[in-house]
XYZ file of C-alpha atoms in Angstrom:
370
model
C 180.690 52.584 177.106
C 183.729 53.020 174.799
C 183.724 55.594 172.013
C 183.250 52.932 169.308
C 180.097 51.593 170.927
C 178.783 55.114 171.447
C 179.452 56.017 167.807
C 177.608 52.894 166.670
C 174.525 53.753 168.753
C 174.556 57.441 167.766
C 174.715 56.745 164.034
C 172.230 53.870 164.306
C 169.832 56.438 165.795
C 170.402 58.666 162.750
C 169.731 55.729 160.424
C 166.518 55.097 162.359
C 165.420 58.661 161.708
C 166.164 58.741 157.967
C 164.577 55.327 157.296
C 161.557 55.664 159.665
C 162.549 52.455 161.467
C 160.746 53.357 164.726
C 163.805 52.826 166.931
C 164.443 49.253 165.768
C 167.940 49.997 164.441
C 168.975 51.841 167.612
C 167.668 48.932 169.678
C 169.761 46.448 167.670
C 172.884 48.597 168.086
C 172.311 48.858 171.858
C 171.976 45.062 172.157
C 175.208 44.604 170.168
C 177.117 47.046 172.382
C 175.647 45.557 175.562
C 175.794 41.850 174.714
C 177.874 41.377 171.506
C 174.783 39.546 170.253
C 175.241 37.530 167.057
C 171.498 37.632 166.337
C 171.337 41.414 166.689
C 174.455 41.835 164.524
C 172.946 39.835 161.666
C 169.678 41.759 161.965
C 171.521 45.109 161.893
C 173.523 44.081 158.827
C 170.243 43.277 157.070
C 168.893 46.731 157.992
C 172.068 48.340 156.627
C 171.829 46.332 153.409
C 168.181 47.310 152.991
C 168.988 51.001 153.468
C 171.724 50.816 150.822
C 169.886 48.670 148.266
C 166.270 49.777 148.621
C 165.453 52.384 145.941
C 162.840 54.043 148.170
C 165.575 55.354 150.483
C 167.313 58.638 149.657
C 171.046 59.221 149.209
C 171.283 60.518 152.797
C 170.004 57.187 154.160
C 172.536 55.263 152.086
C 175.392 57.427 153.385
C 174.315 57.016 157.010
C 173.965 53.235 156.483
C 177.554 53.065 155.245
C 178.721 54.991 158.324
C 176.860 52.556 160.615
C 178.498 49.651 158.770
C 181.936 51.196 159.413
C 181.013 51.809 163.076
C 180.033 48.146 163.457
C 183.364 46.960 162.048
C 185.310 49.385 164.270
C 183.341 48.328 167.376
C 184.006 44.620 166.887
C 187.637 45.290 165.990
C 188.124 47.260 169.201
C 186.291 44.624 171.298
C 188.431 41.832 169.854
C 191.701 43.652 170.522
C 190.592 44.466 174.078
C 189.837 40.790 174.658
C 193.246 39.740 173.350
C 195.267 42.343 175.213
C 193.409 42.463 178.512
C 191.078 39.473 178.944
C 190.980 39.294 182.745
C 193.230 41.944 184.307
C 190.483 44.490 184.865
C 188.404 42.325 187.201
C 191.478 41.114 189.082
C 191.868 44.707 190.287
C 188.322 44.798 191.703
C 188.756 45.724 195.379
C 185.103 45.697 196.420
C 184.231 43.723 199.540
C 181.640 40.958 199.760
C 179.229 43.418 201.377
C 179.810 45.907 198.547
C 178.875 43.225 196.006
C 175.810 42.142 197.980
C 174.730 45.781 198.171
C 175.158 46.056 194.389
C 172.996 42.971 193.911
C 170.303 44.235 196.257
C 170.318 47.677 194.597
C 169.136 46.171 191.294
C 165.529 47.088 190.536
C 163.056 44.226 191.003
C 164.382 40.653 190.635
C 163.316 39.783 194.184
C 163.120 36.018 193.505
C 166.521 36.133 191.814
C 168.121 38.006 194.726
C 166.642 35.563 197.234
C 167.894 32.557 195.254
C 171.395 34.009 194.897
C 171.520 34.874 198.622
C 170.549 31.277 199.485
C 173.205 30.022 197.093
C 175.885 32.156 198.735
C 174.914 31.101 202.265
C 174.876 27.421 201.278
C 178.265 27.548 199.524
C 179.886 29.457 202.417
C 178.706 26.871 204.943
C 179.807 23.938 202.757
C 183.256 25.531 202.419
C 183.531 25.910 206.223
C 182.457 22.283 206.696
C 185.185 21.091 204.308
C 187.761 23.185 206.183
C 186.703 21.425 209.408
C 186.912 17.931 207.835
C 183.148 17.503 207.853
C 181.203 15.884 205.039
C 180.021 18.407 202.451
C 177.882 17.896 199.378
C 179.896 18.197 196.163
C 177.299 20.173 194.272
C 178.505 22.011 191.196
C 178.503 25.790 191.082
C 177.085 25.912 187.534
C 173.870 27.899 187.012
C 171.114 28.236 184.422
C 169.402 31.619 184.006
C 166.119 31.708 182.076
C 163.908 34.610 181.065
C 163.376 37.305 178.463
C 166.068 39.754 177.274
C 166.856 42.832 179.335
C 166.027 41.246 182.711
C 169.539 41.547 184.183
C 170.903 38.038 183.560
C 174.344 39.227 182.440
C 174.582 41.774 185.264
C 173.718 39.182 187.925
C 176.154 36.670 186.387
C 179.013 39.183 186.720
C 178.138 39.881 190.369
C 177.909 36.155 191.192
C 181.408 35.582 189.783
C 182.877 38.329 191.933
C 181.001 37.138 195.036
C 182.283 33.578 194.532
C 185.816 34.995 194.355
C 185.297 36.871 197.621
C 184.082 33.771 199.495
C 186.948 31.662 198.154
C 185.108 29.455 195.660
C 186.854 30.862 192.584
C 190.523 31.809 192.263
C 189.998 34.827 189.949
C 186.310 35.707 189.637
C 186.689 37.190 186.151
C 183.925 37.046 183.550
C 184.104 35.575 180.036
C 181.027 35.893 177.812
C 180.678 33.750 174.677
C 178.093 32.741 172.081
C 177.860 29.922 169.540
C 180.338 31.592 167.175
C 182.993 31.690 169.923
C 182.638 27.949 170.590
C 182.065 26.329 167.206
C 184.622 26.185 164.368
C 183.877 26.080 160.669
C 185.283 22.624 160.064
C 185.320 19.178 161.686
C 187.707 18.491 164.551
C 188.496 22.122 165.386
C 185.466 22.850 167.571
C 186.887 20.850 170.492
C 190.082 22.912 170.336
C 188.069 26.123 170.255
C 186.009 25.089 173.306
C 189.172 24.076 175.206
C 190.693 27.499 174.507
C 187.575 29.254 175.879
C 187.537 27.008 178.968
C 191.216 27.727 179.574
C 190.533 31.464 179.421
C 187.551 31.179 181.811
C 189.131 28.885 184.442
C 189.068 30.526 187.847
C 186.060 32.631 186.899
C 182.667 32.630 185.197
C 181.960 31.424 181.664
C 178.684 32.974 180.541
C 176.996 31.401 177.500
C 174.063 33.472 176.259
C 171.420 31.824 174.054
C 173.029 28.487 174.951
C 170.417 26.542 172.977
C 171.908 27.949 169.765
C 174.802 25.503 170.228
C 172.492 22.724 169.051
C 170.089 24.773 166.947
C 170.476 22.286 164.072
C 170.471 19.261 166.346
C 170.007 16.508 163.742
C 172.576 17.769 161.239
C 174.894 19.929 163.289
C 177.818 17.661 164.185
C 179.815 20.756 165.213
C 177.218 21.573 167.864
C 177.350 18.037 169.236
C 181.148 18.169 169.299
C 180.965 21.439 171.239
C 178.451 20.018 173.715
C 180.572 16.913 174.346
C 183.627 19.007 175.145
C 181.635 21.473 177.247
C 179.962 18.733 179.301
C 183.375 17.222 180.030
C 184.733 20.609 181.159
C 181.746 21.141 183.480
C 182.856 18.064 185.412
C 186.653 18.350 185.095
C 186.900 21.958 186.288
C 183.945 22.079 188.669
C 186.169 23.197 191.579
C 187.373 26.425 189.922
C 184.973 27.273 187.119
C 181.366 28.442 187.079
C 179.480 28.024 183.824
C 176.272 30.049 183.555
C 174.009 29.307 180.599
C 171.223 31.740 179.782
C 168.409 32.374 177.345
C 164.666 32.469 176.717
C 162.770 30.148 179.074
C 161.089 27.789 176.595
C 164.114 27.146 174.322
C 166.276 26.635 177.428
C 163.824 24.056 178.786
C 163.922 22.169 175.473
C 167.713 22.460 175.410
C 168.029 20.707 178.769
C 165.317 18.147 177.996
C 167.265 17.020 174.930
C 170.543 16.856 176.875
C 170.018 15.012 180.198
C 173.777 14.596 180.642
C 174.203 18.346 180.483
C 171.255 19.074 182.776
C 172.712 16.829 185.499
C 175.717 19.187 185.722
C 173.517 22.119 186.758
C 172.155 22.291 190.302
C 170.552 25.710 190.234
C 167.971 27.100 187.812
C 166.920 30.729 188.246
C 163.985 32.301 186.386
C 164.226 36.045 185.693
C 160.747 37.578 185.607
C 159.775 40.450 183.330
C 159.757 43.890 184.934
C 156.468 45.483 185.982
C 155.533 48.994 184.835
C 156.506 50.381 188.268
C 159.913 48.680 188.060
C 160.462 50.115 184.576
C 159.700 53.534 186.083
C 162.354 52.938 188.749
C 164.958 51.933 186.172
C 164.290 55.069 184.125
C 164.407 57.361 187.170
C 167.728 55.785 188.190
C 169.214 56.310 184.718
C 168.091 59.943 184.733
C 169.490 60.543 188.228
C 172.844 58.961 187.369
C 173.148 61.278 184.354
C 171.891 64.511 185.990
C 168.472 64.582 184.347
C 165.112 65.130 186.077
C 161.689 64.141 184.747
C 158.883 66.602 185.413
C 155.642 65.206 186.894
C 153.659 65.296 183.654
C 156.404 63.393 181.833
C 156.430 60.785 184.601
C 152.670 60.297 184.324
C 152.721 59.986 180.529
C 155.683 57.570 180.563
C 154.090 55.420 183.271
C 150.965 55.013 181.133
C 153.193 54.001 178.210
C 154.980 51.383 180.363
C 151.623 50.030 181.550
C 150.517 49.638 177.932
C 153.772 47.916 176.994
C 153.657 45.431 179.891
C 149.960 44.694 179.266
C 150.521 43.889 175.576
C 153.955 42.263 175.807
C 154.950 39.168 173.839
C 158.059 36.960 173.871
C 160.083 39.831 172.378
C 159.344 42.247 175.229
C 162.631 44.101 175.798
C 162.368 44.903 179.549
C 165.388 47.013 180.562
C 166.330 47.595 176.938
C 162.952 49.223 176.390
C 163.909 51.711 179.109
C 167.358 52.286 177.593
C 165.816 53.064 174.189
C 163.263 55.386 175.789
C 165.959 57.176 177.797
C 168.112 57.715 174.686
C 165.148 59.225 172.843
C 164.199 61.463 175.776
C 167.733 62.840 175.988
C 167.874 63.461 172.238
C 164.471 65.185 172.157
C 165.470 67.259 175.199
C 168.650 68.364 173.382
C 166.695 69.332 170.258
C 164.367 71.481 172.371
C 166.972 73.098 174.628
C 169.313 74.078 171.781
C 166.702 76.639 170.674
C 166.540 78.284 174.116
C 168.586 81.483 174.401
C 170.900 81.206 177.436
C 169.311 78.053 178.960
C 169.420 77.799 182.748
C 170.771 74.849 184.703
C 167.172 73.768 185.238
C 166.543 73.848 181.471
C 169.610 71.659 180.892
C 168.448 69.094 183.453
C 164.660 68.908 183.164
C 162.992 66.509 180.727
C 159.495 67.762 179.923
C 156.335 65.984 178.849
C 156.835 67.219 175.257
C 160.199 65.398 175.110
C 158.341 62.081 175.231
C 156.820 61.254 171.845
C 155.171 58.054 170.658
C 153.621 57.426 167.247
C 152.016 54.099 166.326
C 153.504 52.592 169.482
C 157.031 53.629 168.371
C 159.139 55.980 170.481
C 160.307 58.910 168.340
């Protein structure tokens, strides 16, 4: 994570604390840093505005809100410049082998159906490529994919791995990854959307174009001529560049189903639909343990027991907004912060003190992690 993203999350956490937002602001910041989410950005701006304008909040809250606003601007400015200056070079230097990438895929917690489907996809495409090389008939299926499921289930991570795997087996010339949303595809005035889509396609050729919340392209279907213009151009590109471009569309299951039902021409361009299931409480445990291990933290047994019960409660009462892996990320961030607050008061803390997260570091009030 770059320093601008880290600053945004750190100060969002402070704004959470001074406005009693129960982690909601930190969660929004994490989604923005992870996914550049338009929806999360708008929601965070509303939280900032409320903190500044609401008379119930103290001067401290207003100051922190202004800092978060500045962090948000700096983060997006940095991300934009990075995209302009170095859009694809970084992945072109990826030297990992096919086996390395398959190992990375298999190391992901859970997602067994997803892994199996991707493995089948790879095997099928490799054999079809060999058949073409031997002048045998091969089915001209497109490489485009649709990922459905709730947030935080690994859709973006798997999409990146698929792009690199396709590069390794010779299906894509570059294997780089370009992620866009509605705002990246649709212009503010008639006639310019097609040009905007063409520019994105040109940037993504040879790699993966990942469109998150794809149904937002036609969210105002009856009045949104810009969305229809975008879809027309995108559908054409799916066919024209099918030999060296993978388009992966992703989003919540039900809206994605409706999106394809209303666009049969678009659906016909996608051969593979992969559903990402929510994580179980045991899988959430695994994700947390992995995050702790990777950052030199250890959970004591009592903390593990208490957190597992919390995950069981969360999975049992989940709704369509269940955050999956992001729930774990938020919990981890709070554990580390609470650990730091406790350890700073220890005179000459040992290495064990600096590593071990205790049961008291995990705090929940009214179902909010604090």
